[in-house]
Short mmCIF file of C-alpha atoms and ligand atoms in Angstrom, two decimals:
data_model
loop_
_atom_site.label_atom_id
_atom_site.label_comp_id
_atom_site.label_asym_id
_atom_site.label_seq_id
_atom_site.Cartn_x
_atom_site.Cartn_y
_atom_site.Cartn_z
CA MET P 1 -69.85 -65.83 3.27
CA PRO P 2 -72.18 -69.01 2.71
CA GLN P 3 -75.33 -68.75 4.38
CA PRO P 4 -76.69 -69.71 6.53
CA VAL P 5 -73.99 -68.24 8.98
CA LYS P 6 -74.79 -70.14 12.28
CA LEU P 7 -73.12 -67.91 15.56
CA TYR P 8 -72.83 -68.42 19.08
CA TYR P 9 -71.63 -65.86 21.68
CA MET P 10 -71.62 -65.56 25.57
CA GLY P 11 -70.74 -62.78 27.70
CA PRO P 12 -71.93 -60.06 29.99
CA MET P 13 -75.14 -57.75 28.96
CA PHE P 14 -76.68 -54.88 30.68
CA ARG P 15 -80.16 -53.98 31.01
CA TYR P 16 -81.97 -51.01 31.52
CA GLU P 17 -85.41 -52.08 33.18
CA ARG P 18 -85.30 -52.49 36.77
CA PRO P 19 -83.20 -55.50 38.40
CA GLN P 20 -85.34 -57.69 40.47
CA ALA P 21 -84.57 -61.62 41.51
CA GLY P 22 -82.62 -63.38 39.02
CA ARG P 23 -82.61 -60.33 36.03
CA TYR P 24 -79.45 -58.51 37.50
CA ARG P 25 -78.21 -55.04 36.24
CA GLN P 26 -75.37 -57.12 34.75
CA PHE P 27 -76.10 -60.35 33.59
CA TRP P 28 -74.59 -63.28 31.51
CA GLN P 29 -76.40 -64.25 28.18
CA ILE P 30 -75.60 -67.08 25.71
CA GLY P 31 -76.91 -66.33 22.20
CA VAL P 32 -77.44 -68.56 19.29
CA GLU P 33 -78.36 -66.96 15.76
CA ALA P 34 -78.51 -68.28 12.53
CA ILE P 35 -78.53 -65.88 9.72
CA GLY P 36 -79.24 -65.84 5.95
CA SER P 37 -82.67 -68.29 5.53
CA ASP P 38 -85.74 -67.86 6.32
CA ASP P 39 -86.39 -72.21 6.26
CA PRO P 40 -88.78 -72.86 8.93
CA ALA P 41 -86.63 -76.12 9.43
CA LEU P 42 -84.14 -73.71 10.53
CA ASP P 43 -86.71 -72.44 13.15
CA ALA P 44 -87.29 -76.02 14.56
CA GLU P 45 -83.31 -76.59 14.50
CA SER P 46 -83.08 -73.27 17.00
CA ILE P 47 -85.79 -74.40 19.10
CA LEU P 48 -84.36 -77.88 19.49
CA LEU P 49 -80.79 -76.63 19.87
CA MET P 50 -82.51 -74.35 22.82
CA ILE P 51 -84.34 -77.84 24.38
CA ASN P 52 -81.50 -80.09 23.90
CA TYR P 53 -79.05 -77.86 25.73
CA PHE P 54 -81.63 -77.66 28.64
CA LYS P 55 -81.88 -81.59 28.66
CA SER P 56 -78.02 -82.09 28.67
CA LEU P 57 -77.96 -80.05 31.94
CA GLY P 58 -80.31 -81.99 33.15
CA LEU P 59 -83.83 -79.74 33.01
CA LYS P 60 -86.72 -81.70 33.48
CA GLY P 61 -90.29 -80.22 33.42
CA LEU P 62 -89.79 -77.51 30.92
CA THR P 63 -92.69 -76.23 28.92
CA LEU P 64 -91.91 -74.67 25.09
CA TYR P 65 -94.21 -71.88 24.25
CA ILE P 66 -94.47 -71.17 20.66
CA ASN P 67 -96.11 -68.39 18.18
CA SER P 68 -96.19 -66.53 14.99
CA MET P 69 -96.11 -62.75 14.52
CA GLY P 70 -96.67 -62.88 10.91
CA CYS P 71 -94.75 -60.28 8.60
CA ASP P 72 -95.38 -56.83 7.70
CA LYS P 73 -98.37 -58.15 5.25
CA ASP P 74 -100.32 -59.06 8.22
CA ARG P 75 -99.46 -56.39 10.69
CA PRO P 76 -101.45 -53.46 9.50
CA LYS P 77 -104.61 -54.88 9.28
CA TYR P 78 -104.13 -56.32 12.97
CA MET P 79 -103.09 -53.52 14.60
CA GLU P 80 -105.83 -51.56 13.66
CA LEU P 81 -107.97 -54.26 15.51
CA LEU P 82 -105.70 -54.50 18.42
CA ARG P 83 -106.15 -50.50 18.75
CA GLU P 84 -109.72 -50.39 18.20
CA TYR P 85 -109.94 -53.38 21.35
CA ALA P 86 -107.34 -51.66 23.73
CA GLU P 87 -109.43 -48.05 22.90
CA ALA P 88 -112.44 -50.22 24.22
CA ASN P 89 -111.15 -51.68 27.24
CA ARG P 90 -108.56 -48.71 28.17
CA LYS P 91 -110.00 -47.76 31.64
CA ARG P 92 -109.10 -51.47 32.71
CA LEU P 93 -105.18 -51.06 31.43
CA CYS P 94 -102.69 -49.82 33.61
CA LYS P 95 -101.28 -46.31 32.83
CA ASP P 96 -98.27 -47.67 31.26
CA CYS P 97 -100.40 -49.65 28.95
CA GLN P 98 -102.21 -46.71 28.41
CA LYS P 99 -99.55 -44.89 26.73
CA ARG P 100 -98.70 -48.07 24.51
CA ILE P 101 -101.69 -48.27 22.96
CA ASP P 102 -100.75 -45.51 20.47
CA LEU P 103 -97.00 -45.75 21.01
CA ASN P 104 -96.53 -49.73 20.52
CA PRO P 105 -99.88 -51.88 21.22
CA LEU P 106 -98.20 -55.61 20.84
CA ARG P 107 -96.55 -54.67 23.99
CA LEU P 108 -100.26 -54.84 25.85
CA PHE P 109 -99.26 -58.65 25.60
CA ASP P 110 -95.83 -58.33 27.81
CA CYS P 111 -97.50 -56.33 30.66
CA LYS P 112 -97.40 -58.22 34.37
CA ASP P 113 -100.27 -56.21 35.64
CA GLU P 114 -103.16 -58.68 36.14
CA SER P 115 -106.09 -56.57 35.09
CA CYS P 116 -104.17 -55.97 31.79
CA GLN P 117 -103.80 -59.85 31.29
CA LEU P 118 -107.21 -60.25 31.74
CA VAL P 119 -107.82 -57.70 29.27
CA MET P 120 -105.40 -58.94 26.79
CA LYS P 121 -106.51 -62.86 26.96
CA ASP P 122 -109.66 -61.88 24.77
CA ALA P 123 -107.78 -59.28 22.64
CA PRO P 124 -107.42 -60.22 18.85
CA LYS P 125 -104.40 -62.39 18.50
CA LEU P 126 -102.32 -61.94 15.61
CA LEU P 127 -101.99 -65.62 15.01
CA ASN P 128 -105.51 -65.62 13.77
CA TYR P 129 -105.13 -63.20 11.17
CA LEU P 130 -102.13 -64.50 9.20
CA GLU P 131 -102.28 -64.76 5.50
CA GLU P 132 -101.17 -67.79 3.73
CA ASP P 133 -97.45 -67.54 3.66
CA CYS P 134 -96.87 -67.25 7.39
CA ARG P 135 -99.93 -69.75 8.30
CA LYS P 136 -97.59 -72.22 6.36
CA HIS P 137 -94.41 -71.14 7.68
CA PHE P 138 -95.71 -71.81 11.17
CA ASN P 139 -97.42 -75.24 10.39
CA MET P 140 -94.16 -76.33 8.81
CA VAL P 141 -92.35 -75.48 12.06
CA LYS P 142 -94.86 -77.40 14.25
CA ARG P 143 -94.43 -80.14 12.14
CA TYR P 144 -90.73 -80.64 12.15
CA LEU P 145 -91.15 -80.38 16.20
CA GLU P 146 -93.86 -82.89 16.06
CA MET P 147 -91.35 -85.15 13.79
CA GLN P 148 -88.92 -84.90 16.72
CA LYS P 149 -91.59 -85.28 19.49
CA ILE P 150 -90.69 -82.14 21.02
CA GLU P 151 -93.74 -81.01 22.73
CA TYR P 152 -95.07 -77.28 22.70
CA ILE P 153 -97.73 -75.20 23.45
CA VAL P 154 -99.32 -72.66 21.09
CA LYS P 155 -99.28 -69.24 22.98
CA PRO P 156 -100.96 -66.03 20.81
CA GLU P 157 -99.98 -63.74 23.74
CA LEU P 158 -96.26 -64.49 23.08
CA VAL P 159 -95.08 -61.52 21.55
CA ARG P 160 -91.55 -61.18 23.88
CA GLY P 161 -91.60 -57.39 24.00
CA LEU P 162 -89.31 -56.95 20.76
CA ASP P 163 -90.65 -55.06 17.85
CA TYR P 164 -88.21 -56.80 15.12
CA TYR P 165 -89.58 -60.29 15.90
CA THR P 166 -91.22 -61.70 12.74
CA LYS P 167 -92.86 -65.29 12.15
CA THR P 168 -91.90 -67.42 14.77
CA THR P 169 -90.95 -66.49 18.27
CA PHE P 170 -90.53 -69.23 21.11
CA GLU P 171 -89.75 -69.34 24.65
CA VAL P 172 -88.80 -71.96 27.36
CA ILE P 173 -90.54 -71.77 31.10
CA SER P 174 -88.75 -73.90 33.92
CA PRO P 175 -91.32 -74.95 36.93
CA PHE P 176 -88.88 -73.27 39.03
CA LEU P 177 -88.88 -69.76 38.02
CA GLY P 178 -92.66 -69.03 37.48
CA ALA P 179 -94.64 -68.66 34.57
CA GLN P 180 -93.06 -65.03 34.00
CA ASN P 181 -89.40 -66.11 34.02
CA ALA P 182 -88.58 -67.72 30.86
CA ILE P 183 -84.77 -69.30 31.06
CA GLY P 184 -84.23 -68.83 27.28
CA GLY P 185 -86.14 -67.45 24.18
CA GLY P 186 -85.88 -65.93 20.79
CA GLY P 187 -87.41 -65.70 17.33
CA ARG P 188 -87.05 -65.04 13.70
CA TYR P 189 -86.39 -61.09 12.80
CA ASP P 190 -86.45 -61.48 9.17
CA LYS P 191 -86.69 -57.72 8.62
CA LEU P 192 -83.80 -56.61 11.25
CA VAL P 193 -80.76 -56.42 8.85
CA GLU P 194 -83.15 -54.39 6.65
CA GLU P 195 -83.92 -52.10 8.71
CA PHE P 196 -80.18 -51.44 9.68
CA GLY P 197 -79.74 -50.56 6.44
CA GLY P 198 -78.10 -53.83 5.41
CA SER P 199 -79.50 -55.96 2.43
CA PRO P 200 -82.60 -58.00 2.99
CA THR P 201 -81.31 -60.95 5.13
CA PRO P 202 -83.94 -63.14 7.28
CA GLY P 203 -82.25 -64.57 10.52
CA ILE P 204 -83.43 -66.63 13.66
CA GLY P 205 -81.98 -66.57 17.16
CA PHE P 206 -82.35 -67.02 20.80
CA ALA P 207 -80.86 -66.08 24.26
CA ILE P 208 -80.56 -67.95 27.51
CA GLY P 209 -80.45 -66.18 30.54
CA THR P 210 -77.18 -67.57 32.35
CA GLU P 211 -78.11 -66.68 35.73
CA ARG P 212 -81.90 -67.57 35.57
CA LEU P 213 -80.24 -71.08 33.87
CA ALA P 214 -78.21 -71.41 37.10
CA ILE P 215 -81.01 -70.82 39.19
CA ALA P 216 -83.54 -73.61 37.50
CA VAL P 217 -80.32 -75.92 37.61
CA GLU P 218 -79.61 -75.65 41.03
CA LYS P 219 -83.51 -75.88 42.04
CA GLU P 220 -83.72 -79.10 39.81
CA GLY P 221 -81.02 -80.51 41.85
CA ALA P 222 -78.73 -81.28 39.04
CA PHE P 223 -75.75 -79.99 40.25
CA ASP P 224 -75.88 -82.52 43.12
CA SER P 225 -74.62 -85.27 40.51
CA ILE P 226 -71.44 -83.23 39.79
CA GLU P 227 -68.88 -84.92 42.47
CA ASP P 228 -65.86 -83.46 43.30
CA ARG P 229 -63.49 -86.07 41.88
CA MET P 230 -60.43 -86.84 44.08
CA ASP P 231 -58.72 -90.04 42.81
CA VAL P 232 -55.00 -89.72 43.92
CA PHE P 233 -52.72 -88.18 46.48
CA ILE P 234 -49.20 -87.86 45.88
CA ALA P 235 -47.22 -88.14 49.10
CA VAL P 236 -44.05 -87.12 49.18
CA ALA P 237 -41.85 -88.65 51.91
CA ASP P 238 -38.98 -86.22 51.29
CA GLN P 239 -38.87 -83.08 49.60
CA SER P 240 -35.89 -84.26 47.43
CA THR P 241 -38.38 -86.53 45.64
CA LYS P 242 -40.62 -83.74 44.86
CA PRO P 243 -39.49 -82.91 41.27
CA ASN P 244 -40.06 -86.80 40.69
CA ALA P 245 -43.53 -86.79 42.14
CA ILE P 246 -44.56 -83.79 40.20
CA ASP P 247 -43.65 -85.61 36.79
CA ILE P 248 -45.85 -88.17 38.12
CA LEU P 249 -48.57 -85.66 39.18
CA TYR P 250 -48.67 -84.59 35.67
CA ALA P 251 -48.65 -87.77 34.06
CA LEU P 252 -51.68 -88.66 36.10
CA ARG P 253 -53.61 -85.63 35.41
CA GLU P 254 -52.97 -86.29 31.60
CA ALA P 255 -54.27 -89.71 31.75
CA GLY P 256 -57.72 -88.14 32.94
CA ILE P 257 -57.32 -88.79 36.84
CA SER P 258 -57.63 -86.25 39.16
CA ALA P 259 -54.78 -85.79 41.25
CA ASP P 260 -52.85 -83.56 43.98
CA ILE P 261 -50.04 -83.20 45.93
CA ASP P 262 -48.71 -81.27 49.06
CA TYR P 263 -47.90 -77.46 48.43
CA MET P 264 -47.53 -76.81 51.99
CA GLY P 265 -44.44 -78.29 53.04
CA ARG P 266 -46.56 -81.01 55.48
CA SER P 267 -44.81 -84.04 57.34
CA LEU P 268 -45.69 -87.51 55.83
CA LYS P 269 -48.44 -87.97 58.56
CA ALA P 270 -49.41 -84.19 57.97
CA GLN P 271 -49.91 -85.34 54.44
CA LEU P 272 -52.08 -88.36 55.04
CA LYS P 273 -54.37 -86.64 57.32
CA TYR P 274 -54.69 -83.97 54.70
CA ALA P 275 -55.65 -86.20 52.13
CA ASN P 276 -57.94 -88.30 54.45
CA ARG P 277 -59.91 -84.87 55.07
CA ARG P 278 -59.97 -84.16 51.41
CA GLY P 279 -61.43 -87.26 50.63
CA PHE P 280 -58.97 -89.01 47.94
CA LYS P 281 -59.69 -92.75 47.28
CA TYR P 282 -56.02 -93.44 46.88
CA THR P 283 -52.44 -92.24 48.12
CA VAL P 284 -49.32 -92.94 46.11
CA PHE P 285 -45.97 -92.67 48.23
CA ILE P 286 -43.07 -91.40 46.41
CA GLY P 287 -39.55 -91.47 48.36
CA PRO P 288 -36.40 -91.96 48.04
CA GLU P 289 -36.00 -95.50 48.62
CA GLU P 290 -39.09 -96.28 46.12
CA LEU P 291 -37.67 -94.15 43.29
CA GLU P 292 -34.22 -96.29 43.26
CA LYS P 293 -36.30 -99.84 43.57
CA LYS P 294 -38.52 -97.99 40.90
CA ARG P 295 -41.49 -99.50 43.07
CA VAL P 296 -44.53 -97.19 44.92
CA ALA P 297 -46.86 -97.98 47.15
CA VAL P 298 -50.65 -97.45 46.61
CA ARG P 299 -52.90 -96.88 49.07
CA ASN P 300 -56.49 -97.26 49.49
CA MET P 301 -57.68 -94.67 51.75
CA GLU P 302 -61.17 -96.48 52.61
CA THR P 303 -59.69 -99.81 53.19
CA GLY P 304 -56.34 -99.00 54.13
CA GLU P 305 -55.07 -101.91 51.71
CA GLN P 306 -51.46 -101.01 50.26
CA ILE P 307 -49.90 -102.50 47.50
CA GLU P 308 -46.67 -102.26 45.53
CA ILE P 309 -46.19 -101.60 42.02
CA ASN P 310 -43.45 -100.71 39.28
CA ILE P 311 -43.38 -97.04 39.09
CA ASP P 312 -43.48 -97.50 35.04
CA GLU P 313 -46.91 -99.25 35.49
CA LEU P 314 -48.41 -96.53 37.87
CA ILE P 315 -50.31 -94.75 35.36
CA LYS P 316 -51.89 -97.79 33.49
CA VAL P 317 -52.96 -99.50 36.94
CA MET P 318 -54.23 -96.26 38.55
CA ARG P 319 -56.13 -95.64 35.21
CA ASP P 320 -57.75 -99.10 35.47
CA ILE P 321 -58.59 -98.76 39.40
CA VAL P 322 -60.06 -95.23 38.45
CA LYS P 323 -61.90 -96.41 35.83
CA ALA P 324 -63.32 -99.75 37.71
CA ALA P 325 -64.74 -97.60 40.61
ZN1 ZN M 1 -97.11 -62.91 6.78
ZN1 ZN M 2 -100.27 -52.78 31.97
#
């Protein structure tokens, strides 16, 4: 397969951790992966893709955090330093973190405990112990982001809880979800494929939590601008003309006009009442006489103004009216 392979997925996932607000047992995730290249331009592209997606949804005030986790050349020396530091501060760490010192000290950065966070603020940071390759890689990522005028904050504590990350990690925070809740994040995983027995294959990707994203979009008020468009209601004076009316209904929809018809066998008067209540902008009357004369009446529901047009021109006229509105 030609590389890099770029993939996306979305669907339901399950988490083992304790569910909380916006973090359910079953949740939806949108993910993007680029596999096969270790080019820092691809890191920047992934970050940009995520940011632009959020912006397209109307989200503002986002904060982008980035970090580098280095590679296995940087890790052993650093892990020793981190363990030593954590050991010296063992008493100030929570029970879970005390266990993590030996098991996986990097996870100490993820603890939400206030005391642990205080300790970890002064802990040695991997970012300061990178050898040249990883430092250069990180600098290039930053440069590409700057070229695209993407603001970021380097956050050396950002380890994202997953042991497989190498080099770049990133996370986006919405002001509506609090500092602990990223709406999306990801990173590079250059060793992951190898660890699972595959041939050495670098990769980078990110995931977006759909529920948390929805909360952010809703709180931002970005859903408010999506209006429930109701352009045309087709009123049928006589059930015998319904098949013709249905034909016109589909033609209107095909032309990009939001249209509907009565499905409850209402009288003409009741149909008009319904169209009013639902907020349709126009009503088109289709009756046997109209069909015979090939003329239909179009009523502006707001002004009550009514025009008569040739039935063959209906689609075009309605499209022009709706577009102009
Ligand atoms: Zn390295
Ligand atoms: Zn802790």
